[in-house]
CSV table of C-alpha atoms in Angstrom, one decimal:
chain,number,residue,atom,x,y,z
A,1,UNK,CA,9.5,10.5,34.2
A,2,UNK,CA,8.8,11.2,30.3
A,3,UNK,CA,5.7,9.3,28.6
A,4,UNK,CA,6.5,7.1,25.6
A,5,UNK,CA,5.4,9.2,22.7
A,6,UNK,CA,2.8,7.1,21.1
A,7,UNK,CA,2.9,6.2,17.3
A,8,UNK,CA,0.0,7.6,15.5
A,9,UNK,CA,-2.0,10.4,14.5
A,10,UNK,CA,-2.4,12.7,16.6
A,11,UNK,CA,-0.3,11.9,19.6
A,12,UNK,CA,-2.6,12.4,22.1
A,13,UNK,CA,-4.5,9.5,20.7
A,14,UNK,CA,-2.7,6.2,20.7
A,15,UNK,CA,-4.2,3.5,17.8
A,16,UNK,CA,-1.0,1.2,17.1
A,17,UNK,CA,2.1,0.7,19.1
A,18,UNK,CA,4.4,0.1,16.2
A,19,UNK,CA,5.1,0.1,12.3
A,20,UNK,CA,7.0,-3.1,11.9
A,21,UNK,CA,7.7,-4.9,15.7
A,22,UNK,CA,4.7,-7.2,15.7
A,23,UNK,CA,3.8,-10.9,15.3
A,24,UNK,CA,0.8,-13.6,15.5
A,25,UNK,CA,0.3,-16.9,14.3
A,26,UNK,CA,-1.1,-16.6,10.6
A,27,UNK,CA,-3.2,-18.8,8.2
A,28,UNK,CA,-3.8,-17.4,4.8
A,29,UNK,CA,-4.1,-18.2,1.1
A,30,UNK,CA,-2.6,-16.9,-2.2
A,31,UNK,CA,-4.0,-17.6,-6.0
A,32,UNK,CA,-2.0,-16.5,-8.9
A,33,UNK,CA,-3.5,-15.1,-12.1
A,34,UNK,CA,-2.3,-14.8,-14.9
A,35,UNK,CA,-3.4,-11.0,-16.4
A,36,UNK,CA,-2.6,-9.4,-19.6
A,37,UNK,CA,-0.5,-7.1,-19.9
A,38,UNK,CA,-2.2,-4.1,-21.2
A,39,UNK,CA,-4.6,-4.4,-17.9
A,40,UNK,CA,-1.6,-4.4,-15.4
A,41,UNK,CA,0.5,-1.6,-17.4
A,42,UNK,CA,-2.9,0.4,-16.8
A,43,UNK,CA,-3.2,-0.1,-13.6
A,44,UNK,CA,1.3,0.7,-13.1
A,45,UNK,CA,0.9,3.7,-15.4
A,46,UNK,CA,0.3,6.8,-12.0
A,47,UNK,CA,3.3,4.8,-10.3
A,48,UNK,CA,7.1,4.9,-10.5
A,49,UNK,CA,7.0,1.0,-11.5
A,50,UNK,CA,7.7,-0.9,-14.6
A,51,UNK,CA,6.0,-4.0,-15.8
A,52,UNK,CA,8.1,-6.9,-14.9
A,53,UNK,CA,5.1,-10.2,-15.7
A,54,UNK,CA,1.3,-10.5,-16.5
A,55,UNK,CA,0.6,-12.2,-13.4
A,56,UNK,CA,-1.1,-10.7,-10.2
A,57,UNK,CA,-1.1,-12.5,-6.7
A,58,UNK,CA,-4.4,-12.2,-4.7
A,59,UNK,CA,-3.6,-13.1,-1.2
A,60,UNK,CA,-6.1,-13.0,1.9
A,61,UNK,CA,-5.1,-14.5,5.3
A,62,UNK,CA,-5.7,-13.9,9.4
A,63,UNK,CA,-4.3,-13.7,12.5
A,64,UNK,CA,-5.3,-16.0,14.7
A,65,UNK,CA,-3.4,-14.3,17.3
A,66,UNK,CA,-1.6,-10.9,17.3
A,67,UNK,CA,0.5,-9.3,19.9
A,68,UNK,CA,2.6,-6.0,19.4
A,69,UNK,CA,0.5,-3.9,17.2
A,70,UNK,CA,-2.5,-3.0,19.2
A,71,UNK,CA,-2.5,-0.7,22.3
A,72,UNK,CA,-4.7,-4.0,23.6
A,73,UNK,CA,-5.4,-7.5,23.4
A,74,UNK,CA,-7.4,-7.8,20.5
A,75,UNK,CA,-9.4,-11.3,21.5
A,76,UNK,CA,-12.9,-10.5,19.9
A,77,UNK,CA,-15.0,-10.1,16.7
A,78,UNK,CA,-13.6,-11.5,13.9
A,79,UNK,CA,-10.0,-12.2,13.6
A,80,UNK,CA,-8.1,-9.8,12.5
A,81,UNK,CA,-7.5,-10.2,8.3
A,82,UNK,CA,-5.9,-8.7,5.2
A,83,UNK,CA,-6.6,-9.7,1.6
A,84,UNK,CA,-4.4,-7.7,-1.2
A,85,UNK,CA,-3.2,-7.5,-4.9
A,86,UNK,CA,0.2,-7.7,-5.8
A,87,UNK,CA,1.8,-7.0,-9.0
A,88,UNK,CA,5.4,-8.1,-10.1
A,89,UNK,CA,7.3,-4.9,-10.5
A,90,UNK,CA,10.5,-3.6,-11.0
A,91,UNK,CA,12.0,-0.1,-9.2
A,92,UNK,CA,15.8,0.7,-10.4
A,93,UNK,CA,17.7,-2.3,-9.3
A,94,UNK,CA,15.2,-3.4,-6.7
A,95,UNK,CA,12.7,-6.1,-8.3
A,96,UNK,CA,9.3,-7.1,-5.8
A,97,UNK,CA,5.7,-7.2,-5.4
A,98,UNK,CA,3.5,-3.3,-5.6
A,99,UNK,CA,0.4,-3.5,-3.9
A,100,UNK,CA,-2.3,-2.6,-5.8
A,101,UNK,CA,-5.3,-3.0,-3.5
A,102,UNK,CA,-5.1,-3.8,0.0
A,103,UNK,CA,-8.6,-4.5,2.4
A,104,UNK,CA,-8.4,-4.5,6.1
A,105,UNK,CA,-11.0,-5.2,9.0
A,106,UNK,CA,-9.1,-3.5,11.7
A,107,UNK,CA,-8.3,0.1,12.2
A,108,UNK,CA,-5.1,-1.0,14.1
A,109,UNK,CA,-3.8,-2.6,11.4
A,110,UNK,CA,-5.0,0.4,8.7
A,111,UNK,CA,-3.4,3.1,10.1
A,112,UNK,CA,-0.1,2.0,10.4
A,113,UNK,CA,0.1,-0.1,7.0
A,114,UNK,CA,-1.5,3.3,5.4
A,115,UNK,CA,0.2,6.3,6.9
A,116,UNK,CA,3.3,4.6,7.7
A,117,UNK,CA,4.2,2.2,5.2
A,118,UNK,CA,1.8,2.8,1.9
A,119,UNK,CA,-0.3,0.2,1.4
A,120,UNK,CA,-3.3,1.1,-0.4
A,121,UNK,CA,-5.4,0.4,2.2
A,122,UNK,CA,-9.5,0.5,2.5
A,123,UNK,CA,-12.0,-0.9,4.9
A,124,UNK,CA,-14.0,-4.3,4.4
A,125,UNK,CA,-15.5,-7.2,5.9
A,126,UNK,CA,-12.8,-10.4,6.0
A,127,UNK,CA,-14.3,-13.9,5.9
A,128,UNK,CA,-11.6,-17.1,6.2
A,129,UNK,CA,-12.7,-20.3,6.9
A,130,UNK,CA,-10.5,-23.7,6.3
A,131,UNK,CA,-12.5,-26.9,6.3
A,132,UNK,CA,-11.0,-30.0,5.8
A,133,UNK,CA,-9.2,-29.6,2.6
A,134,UNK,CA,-11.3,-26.6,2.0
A,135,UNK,CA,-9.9,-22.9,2.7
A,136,UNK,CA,-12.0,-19.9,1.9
A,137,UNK,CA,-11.8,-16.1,2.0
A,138,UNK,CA,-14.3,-13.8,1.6
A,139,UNK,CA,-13.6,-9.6,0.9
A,140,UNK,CA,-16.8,-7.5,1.0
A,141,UNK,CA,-17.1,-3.9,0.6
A,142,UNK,CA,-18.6,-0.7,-2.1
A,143,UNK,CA,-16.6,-1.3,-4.5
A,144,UNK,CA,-15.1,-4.7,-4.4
A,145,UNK,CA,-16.4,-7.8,-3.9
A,146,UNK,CA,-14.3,-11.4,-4.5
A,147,UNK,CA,-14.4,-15.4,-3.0
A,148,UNK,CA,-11.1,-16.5,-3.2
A,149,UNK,CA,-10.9,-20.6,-2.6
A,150,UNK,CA,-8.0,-23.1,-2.6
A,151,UNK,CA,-8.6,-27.1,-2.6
A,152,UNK,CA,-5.5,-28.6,-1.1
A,153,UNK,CA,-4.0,-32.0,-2.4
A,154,UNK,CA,-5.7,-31.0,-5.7
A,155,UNK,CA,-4.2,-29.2,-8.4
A,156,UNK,CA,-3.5,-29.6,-12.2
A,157,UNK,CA,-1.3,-26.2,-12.0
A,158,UNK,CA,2.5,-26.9,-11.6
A,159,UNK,CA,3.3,-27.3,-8.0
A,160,UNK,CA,5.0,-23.9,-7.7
A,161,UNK,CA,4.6,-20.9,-8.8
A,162,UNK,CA,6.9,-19.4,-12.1
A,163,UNK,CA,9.8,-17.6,-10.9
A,164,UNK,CA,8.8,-14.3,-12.8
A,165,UNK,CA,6.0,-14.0,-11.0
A,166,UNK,CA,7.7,-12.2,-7.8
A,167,UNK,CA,5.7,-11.0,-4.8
A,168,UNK,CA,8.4,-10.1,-2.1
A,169,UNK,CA,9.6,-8.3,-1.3
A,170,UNK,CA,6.9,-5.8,-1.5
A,171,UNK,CA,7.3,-2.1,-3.0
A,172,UNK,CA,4.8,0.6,-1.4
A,173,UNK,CA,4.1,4.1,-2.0
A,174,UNK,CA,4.0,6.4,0.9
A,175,UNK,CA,2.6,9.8,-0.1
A,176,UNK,CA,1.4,12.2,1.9
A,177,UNK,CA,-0.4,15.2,0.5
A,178,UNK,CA,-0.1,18.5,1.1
A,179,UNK,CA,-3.4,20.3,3.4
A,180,UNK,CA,-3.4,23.8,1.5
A,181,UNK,CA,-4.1,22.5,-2.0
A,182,UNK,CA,-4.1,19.3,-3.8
A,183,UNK,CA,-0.8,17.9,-4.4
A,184,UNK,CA,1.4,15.5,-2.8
A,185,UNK,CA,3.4,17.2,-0.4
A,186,UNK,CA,6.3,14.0,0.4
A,187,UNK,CA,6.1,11.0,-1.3
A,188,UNK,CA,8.9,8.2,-0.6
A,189,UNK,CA,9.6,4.3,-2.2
A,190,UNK,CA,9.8,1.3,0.0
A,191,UNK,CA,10.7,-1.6,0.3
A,192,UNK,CA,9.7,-4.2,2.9
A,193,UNK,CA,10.0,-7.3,3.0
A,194,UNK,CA,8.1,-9.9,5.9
A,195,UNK,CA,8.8,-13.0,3.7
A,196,UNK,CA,12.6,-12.6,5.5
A,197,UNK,CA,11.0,-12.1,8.4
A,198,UNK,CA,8.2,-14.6,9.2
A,199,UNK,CA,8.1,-18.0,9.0
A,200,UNK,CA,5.3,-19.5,7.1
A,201,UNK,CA,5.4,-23.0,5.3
A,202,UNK,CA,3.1,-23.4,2.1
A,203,UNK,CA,1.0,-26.3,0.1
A,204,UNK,CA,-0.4,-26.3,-3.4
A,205,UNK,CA,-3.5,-26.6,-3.8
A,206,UNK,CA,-6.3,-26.3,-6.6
A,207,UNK,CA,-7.5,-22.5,-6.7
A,208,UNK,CA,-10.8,-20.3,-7.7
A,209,UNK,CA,-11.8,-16.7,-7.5
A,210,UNK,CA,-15.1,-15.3,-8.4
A,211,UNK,CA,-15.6,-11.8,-8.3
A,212,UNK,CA,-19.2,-10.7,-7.2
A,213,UNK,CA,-21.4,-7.4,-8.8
A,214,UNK,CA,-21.1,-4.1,-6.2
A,215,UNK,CA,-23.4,-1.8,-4.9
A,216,UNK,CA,-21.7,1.1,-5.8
A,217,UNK,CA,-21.4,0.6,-9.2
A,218,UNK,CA,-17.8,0.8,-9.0
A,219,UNK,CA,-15.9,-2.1,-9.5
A,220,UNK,CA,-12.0,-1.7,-7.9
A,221,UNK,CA,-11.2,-5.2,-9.3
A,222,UNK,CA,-12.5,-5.4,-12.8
A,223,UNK,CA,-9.5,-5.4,-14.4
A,224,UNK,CA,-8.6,-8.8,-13.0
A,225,UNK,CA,-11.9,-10.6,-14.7
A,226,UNK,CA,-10.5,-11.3,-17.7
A,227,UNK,CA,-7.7,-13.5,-16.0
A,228,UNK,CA,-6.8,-17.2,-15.3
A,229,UNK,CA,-6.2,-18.7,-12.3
A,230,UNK,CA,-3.2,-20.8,-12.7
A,231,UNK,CA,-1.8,-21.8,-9.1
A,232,UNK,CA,-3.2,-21.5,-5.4
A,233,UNK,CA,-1.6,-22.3,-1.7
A,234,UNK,CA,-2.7,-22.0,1.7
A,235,UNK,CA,0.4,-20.7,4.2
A,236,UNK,CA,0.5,-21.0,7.9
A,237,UNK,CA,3.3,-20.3,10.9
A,238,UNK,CA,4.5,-17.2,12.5
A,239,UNK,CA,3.7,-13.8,10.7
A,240,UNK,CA,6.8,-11.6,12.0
A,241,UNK,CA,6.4,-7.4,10.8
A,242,UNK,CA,9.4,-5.6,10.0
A,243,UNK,CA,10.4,-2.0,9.5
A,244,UNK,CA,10.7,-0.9,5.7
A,245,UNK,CA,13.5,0.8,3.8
A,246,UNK,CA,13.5,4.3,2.2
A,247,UNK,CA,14.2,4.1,-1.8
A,248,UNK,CA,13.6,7.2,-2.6
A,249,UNK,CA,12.5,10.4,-1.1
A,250,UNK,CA,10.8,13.5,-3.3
A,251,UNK,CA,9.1,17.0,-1.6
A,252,UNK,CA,7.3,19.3,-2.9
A,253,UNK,CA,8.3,23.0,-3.3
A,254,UNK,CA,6.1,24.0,-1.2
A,255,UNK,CA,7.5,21.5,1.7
A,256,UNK,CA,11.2,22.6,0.9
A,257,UNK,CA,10.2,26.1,1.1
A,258,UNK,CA,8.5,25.4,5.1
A,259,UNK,CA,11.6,23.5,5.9
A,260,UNK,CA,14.0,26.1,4.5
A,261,UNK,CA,12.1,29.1,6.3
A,262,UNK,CA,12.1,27.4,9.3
A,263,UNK,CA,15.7,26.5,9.6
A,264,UNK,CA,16.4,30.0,8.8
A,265,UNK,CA,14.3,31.1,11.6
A,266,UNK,CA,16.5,28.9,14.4
Protein backbone atom coordinates (compact mmCIF):
# COMPACT_ATOMS: atom_id res chain seq x y z
CA UNK A 1 0.00 0.00 0.00
CA UNK A 2 1.55 3.56 -0.81
CA UNK A 3 1.12 6.37 2.02
CA UNK A 4 -0.63 9.59 0.90
CA UNK A 5 2.19 12.00 0.52
CA UNK A 6 1.40 14.70 2.94
CA UNK A 7 1.12 18.47 1.85
CA UNK A 8 3.73 20.51 3.62
CA UNK A 9 7.24 21.16 4.37
CA UNK A 10 9.11 18.69 4.79
CA UNK A 11 7.07 15.57 4.00
CA UNK A 12 7.89 13.61 6.74
CA UNK A 13 6.13 16.19 8.82
CA UNK A 14 2.42 16.68 8.10
CA UNK A 15 0.97 20.42 9.22
CA UNK A 16 -2.14 20.88 6.72
CA UNK A 17 -4.00 18.40 4.60
CA UNK A 18 -4.79 20.76 1.83
CA UNK A 19 -4.33 24.16 -0.04
CA UNK A 20 -7.82 24.93 -1.03
CA UNK A 21 -10.38 21.69 0.00
CA UNK A 22 -11.58 23.01 3.33
CA UNK A 23 -14.64 24.57 4.98
CA UNK A 24 -16.22 25.86 8.49
CA UNK A 25 -18.84 27.97 9.44
CA UNK A 26 -17.44 31.70 9.55
CA UNK A 27 -18.38 34.97 11.33
CA UNK A 28 -16.26 37.92 10.41
CA UNK A 29 -16.31 41.65 9.77
CA UNK A 30 -14.98 44.04 7.05
CA UNK A 31 -14.55 48.10 7.25
CA UNK A 32 -13.67 50.05 4.24
CA UNK A 33 -11.33 53.01 4.29
CA UNK A 34 -10.98 55.27 2.21
CA UNK A 35 -6.79 56.01 1.76
CA UNK A 36 -4.99 58.32 -0.43
CA UNK A 37 -3.54 57.50 -2.96
CA UNK A 38 0.09 58.31 -2.62
CA UNK A 39 -0.04 55.92 0.63
CA UNK A 40 -1.39 52.87 -1.36
CA UNK A 41 0.83 53.49 -4.56
CA UNK A 42 3.70 53.25 -1.83
CA UNK A 43 2.81 50.43 -0.48
CA UNK A 44 1.97 48.68 -4.65
CA UNK A 45 5.32 50.16 -5.76
CA UNK A 46 7.76 46.29 -5.00
CA UNK A 47 4.61 44.51 -6.65
CA UNK A 48 3.50 43.73 -10.22
CA UNK A 49 0.09 45.74 -9.39
CA UNK A 50 -1.43 48.92 -10.52
CA UNK A 51 -3.51 51.34 -8.49
CA UNK A 52 -7.06 50.70 -9.31
CA UNK A 53 -9.00 53.09 -6.03
CA UNK A 54 -7.90 54.75 -2.72
CA UNK A 55 -9.77 52.53 -0.67
CA UNK A 56 -8.38 49.53 1.56
CA UNK A 57 -10.63 46.74 3.02
CA UNK A 58 -9.60 45.59 6.57
CA UNK A 59 -11.32 42.39 7.18
CA UNK A 60 -11.01 40.03 10.42
CA UNK A 61 -13.22 37.01 11.00
CA UNK A 62 -13.21 33.19 12.65
CA UNK A 63 -14.04 29.91 12.27
CA UNK A 64 -16.23 28.73 14.47
CA UNK A 65 -15.74 25.36 13.13
CA UNK A 66 -13.19 24.05 10.54
CA UNK A 67 -12.88 20.69 9.02
CA UNK A 68 -10.38 19.71 6.08
CA UNK A 69 -7.38 21.75 6.71
CA UNK A 70 -5.90 20.44 9.89
CA UNK A 71 -4.33 16.93 10.23
CA UNK A 72 -6.83 17.07 13.49
CA UNK A 73 -9.83 18.37 15.01
CA UNK A 74 -8.95 21.66 16.01
CA UNK A 75 -11.75 22.09 19.03
CA UNK A 76 -9.59 24.25 21.54
CA UNK A 77 -7.96 27.58 22.35
CA UNK A 78 -9.20 30.30 20.60
CA UNK A 79 -10.95 29.86 17.40
CA UNK A 80 -9.18 29.81 14.65
CA UNK A 81 -8.97 33.66 12.97
CA UNK A 82 -7.64 35.83 10.14
CA UNK A 83 -7.70 39.60 9.98
CA UNK A 84 -6.04 41.18 6.52
CA UNK A 85 -5.58 44.23 4.25
CA UNK A 86 -6.73 44.33 0.91
CA UNK A 87 -6.07 46.69 -1.79
CA UNK A 88 -8.12 47.17 -5.05
CA UNK A 89 -5.72 46.26 -7.75
CA UNK A 90 -5.46 45.61 -11.24
CA UNK A 91 -3.04 42.68 -12.94
CA UNK A 92 -3.34 42.61 -17.02
CA UNK A 93 -6.90 41.92 -17.61
CA UNK A 94 -7.60 40.39 -14.19
CA UNK A 95 -8.93 43.20 -11.69
CA UNK A 96 -9.21 41.98 -7.63
CA UNK A 97 -8.15 42.47 -4.13
CA UNK A 98 -3.82 42.18 -3.18
CA UNK A 99 -3.29 41.38 0.18
CA UNK A 100 -1.23 43.59 1.81
CA UNK A 101 -0.98 42.26 5.34
CA UNK A 102 -2.45 39.18 6.54
CA UNK A 103 -2.34 37.98 10.59
CA UNK A 104 -3.04 34.41 11.59
CA UNK A 105 -3.38 32.52 15.04
CA UNK A 106 -2.86 29.13 13.72
CA UNK A 107 0.08 27.51 12.13
CA UNK A 108 -2.30 25.23 10.17
CA UNK A 109 -3.72 27.88 8.54
CA UNK A 110 -0.08 29.94 8.00
CA UNK A 111 1.67 27.51 6.19
CA UNK A 112 -0.51 26.72 3.55
CA UNK A 113 -1.90 30.44 2.95
CA UNK A 114 2.00 31.43 2.93
CA UNK A 115 4.03 28.82 1.06
CA UNK A 116 1.26 27.70 -1.00
CA UNK A 117 -0.82 30.50 -1.98
CA UNK A 118 1.05 33.95 -0.96
CA UNK A 119 -0.55 35.68 1.52
CA UNK A 120 1.60 37.85 3.40
CA UNK A 121 1.14 36.09 6.28
CA UNK A 122 2.58 36.75 10.11
CA UNK A 123 1.67 35.45 13.52
CA UNK A 124 -0.72 37.35 16.08
CA UNK A 125 -3.18 37.03 18.70
CA UNK A 126 -7.00 37.18 17.10
CA UNK A 127 -9.81 38.55 19.39
CA UNK A 128 -13.72 38.43 17.93
CA UNK A 129 -16.41 38.89 19.93
CA UNK A 130 -20.15 39.85 18.68
CA UNK A 131 -22.53 41.18 21.34
CA UNK A 132 -25.81 42.01 20.61
CA UNK A 133 -25.47 44.46 17.91
CA UNK A 134 -21.84 44.80 18.79
CA UNK A 135 -18.99 42.85 16.79
CA UNK A 136 -15.39 43.30 17.65
CA UNK A 137 -11.94 42.15 16.53
CA UNK A 138 -8.94 42.55 17.98
CA UNK A 139 -5.12 41.89 16.04
CA UNK A 140 -2.18 42.01 18.47
CA UNK A 141 1.39 41.55 17.59
CA UNK A 142 5.30 43.58 17.32
CA UNK A 143 4.49 45.45 14.89
CA UNK A 144 0.84 45.96 14.50
CA UNK A 145 -1.71 46.57 16.60
CA UNK A 146 -5.67 47.57 15.48
CA UNK A 147 -9.53 47.26 17.11
CA UNK A 148 -11.66 46.94 14.36
CA UNK A 149 -15.62 47.38 15.46
CA UNK A 150 -18.94 47.35 13.45
CA UNK A 151 -22.39 48.52 15.05
CA UNK A 152 -25.05 46.82 13.11
CA UNK A 153 -28.52 48.60 12.25
CA UNK A 154 -26.45 51.80 12.51
CA UNK A 155 -24.80 53.51 9.84
CA UNK A 156 -24.69 56.94 8.13
CA UNK A 157 -22.38 55.32 5.30
CA UNK A 158 -24.28 54.24 2.05
CA UNK A 159 -25.58 50.80 2.53
CA UNK A 160 -23.05 49.21 0.19
CA UNK A 161 -19.99 49.55 -0.58
CA UNK A 162 -18.71 51.67 -4.03
CA UNK A 163 -18.25 49.42 -6.79
CA UNK A 164 -14.54 50.51 -7.35
CA UNK A 165 -13.64 49.40 -4.34
CA UNK A 166 -13.07 45.60 -5.40
CA UNK A 167 -11.84 42.98 -2.95
CA UNK A 168 -12.37 39.55 -4.80
CA UNK A 169 -11.18 38.02 -6.14
CA UNK A 170 -7.98 38.22 -4.43
CA UNK A 171 -4.40 38.49 -6.24
CA UNK A 172 -1.33 36.95 -4.19
CA UNK A 173 2.21 36.72 -4.61
CA UNK A 174 3.84 33.50 -4.27
CA UNK A 175 7.66 33.87 -4.21
CA UNK A 176 9.97 31.59 -3.13
CA UNK A 177 13.55 32.53 -2.73
CA UNK A 178 16.48 31.12 -3.66
CA UNK A 179 18.76 29.24 -0.44
CA UNK A 180 22.34 30.17 -1.91
CA UNK A 181 22.00 33.89 -2.06
CA UNK A 182 19.37 36.43 -1.72
CA UNK A 183 17.02 36.57 -4.60
CA UNK A 184 13.79 35.14 -5.46
CA UNK A 185 14.34 31.91 -7.02
CA UNK A 186 10.22 31.35 -8.51
CA UNK A 187 7.86 33.79 -8.06
CA UNK A 188 4.19 33.16 -9.63
CA UNK A 189 0.61 35.58 -9.74
CA UNK A 190 -2.59 34.24 -8.43
CA UNK A 191 -5.65 34.49 -8.47
CA UNK A 192 -8.20 33.04 -6.02
CA UNK A 193 -11.20 33.64 -5.39
CA UNK A 194 -13.49 32.08 -2.14
CA UNK A 195 -16.17 34.73 -2.65
CA UNK A 196 -17.37 32.09 -5.66
CA UNK A 197 -16.93 29.61 -3.35
CA UNK A 198 -18.45 30.17 0.08
CA UNK A 199 -21.50 31.33 1.03
CA UNK A 200 -21.66 34.14 3.35
CA UNK A 201 -24.57 36.69 3.70
CA UNK A 202 -23.66 40.41 4.90
CA UNK A 203 -25.31 43.50 6.92
CA UNK A 204 -24.26 47.09 7.17
CA UNK A 205 -23.43 48.35 9.89
CA UNK A 206 -21.74 51.55 11.51
CA UNK A 207 -17.78 50.89 11.55
CA UNK A 208 -14.45 52.07 13.64
CA UNK A 209 -10.88 51.22 13.70
CA UNK A 210 -8.33 52.45 16.03
CA UNK A 211 -4.97 51.56 15.60
CA UNK A 212 -2.88 51.10 18.99
CA UNK A 213 1.18 52.22 19.59
CA UNK A 214 3.69 48.90 19.20
CA UNK A 215 6.35 47.62 21.11
CA UNK A 216 8.62 47.26 18.55
CA UNK A 217 8.65 50.52 17.36
CA UNK A 218 7.65 49.43 14.09
CA UNK A 219 4.41 50.18 12.99
CA UNK A 220 3.20 47.67 9.78
CA UNK A 221 -0.08 49.69 9.55
CA UNK A 222 0.76 53.28 9.66
CA UNK A 223 0.12 54.10 6.44
CA UNK A 224 -3.65 53.52 6.98
CA UNK A 225 -3.89 56.29 9.99
CA UNK A 226 -4.44 58.92 7.92
CA UNK A 227 -7.77 57.28 6.51
CA UNK A 228 -11.59 57.42 6.81
CA UNK A 229 -13.71 54.84 7.64
CA UNK A 230 -16.55 55.05 5.35
CA UNK A 231 -18.56 51.64 5.46
CA UNK A 232 -18.48 48.45 7.79
CA UNK A 233 -20.45 44.81 7.68
CA UNK A 234 -20.34 41.78 9.65
CA UNK A 235 -20.66 38.32 7.27
CA UNK A 236 -21.61 34.96 8.41
CA UNK A 237 -22.38 31.29 6.59
CA UNK A 238 -20.22 28.69 5.18
CA UNK A 239 -16.48 29.69 4.44
CA UNK A 240 -15.65 27.11 1.39
CA UNK A 241 -11.48 27.22 0.28
CA UNK A 242 -10.68 26.78 -3.15
CA UNK A 243 -7.53 26.12 -5.17
CA UNK A 244 -5.90 29.28 -6.97
CA UNK A 245 -4.96 29.94 -10.53
CA UNK A 246 -1.46 30.55 -11.98
CA UNK A 247 -1.17 34.13 -13.83
CA UNK A 248 2.10 34.20 -14.33
CA UNK A 249 5.13 32.21 -13.66
CA UNK A 250 8.99 33.83 -13.63
CA UNK A 251 12.45 31.76 -12.47
CA UNK A 252 15.43 32.85 -11.84
CA UNK A 253 18.62 31.92 -13.94
CA UNK A 254 19.87 30.28 -11.50
CA UNK A 255 16.53 27.86 -11.22
CA UNK A 256 16.56 27.42 -15.16
CA UNK A 257 20.08 26.62 -15.15
CA UNK A 258 19.33 23.46 -12.13
CA UNK A 259 16.36 22.48 -14.24
CA UNK A 260 18.19 22.47 -17.51
CA UNK A 261 21.33 20.48 -15.99
CA UNK A 262 19.18 18.10 -14.65
CA UNK A 263 17.08 17.18 -17.58
CA UNK A 264 20.29 16.86 -19.37
CA UNK A 265 21.56 14.46 -16.88
CA UNK A 266 18.28 11.85 -17.49
Amino acid sequence: MTAKQPICTPLHHPLYQTTGDYSGDCLGISVLMEIDRAEIERVLAPTPFEFVAPYAWIEAYVYTTITGLAEYDETFGDYYGSTGVVLPVRYGDHVGGYYAHCFKNKDFGTAPGREAMGFPIKYATLKFQKTGRVVTSTAERSTARMNLSVILGESSAPATPPDEAVRNPHLLIQAIPEVERDEVMLQQIIKRDVSSSSSLKAVCGEPAVEFLPTEAGIDELAWLKGGKAVYGEYFSGLFRGSFGEVLHTSASPTLLRRLNAGAGGR
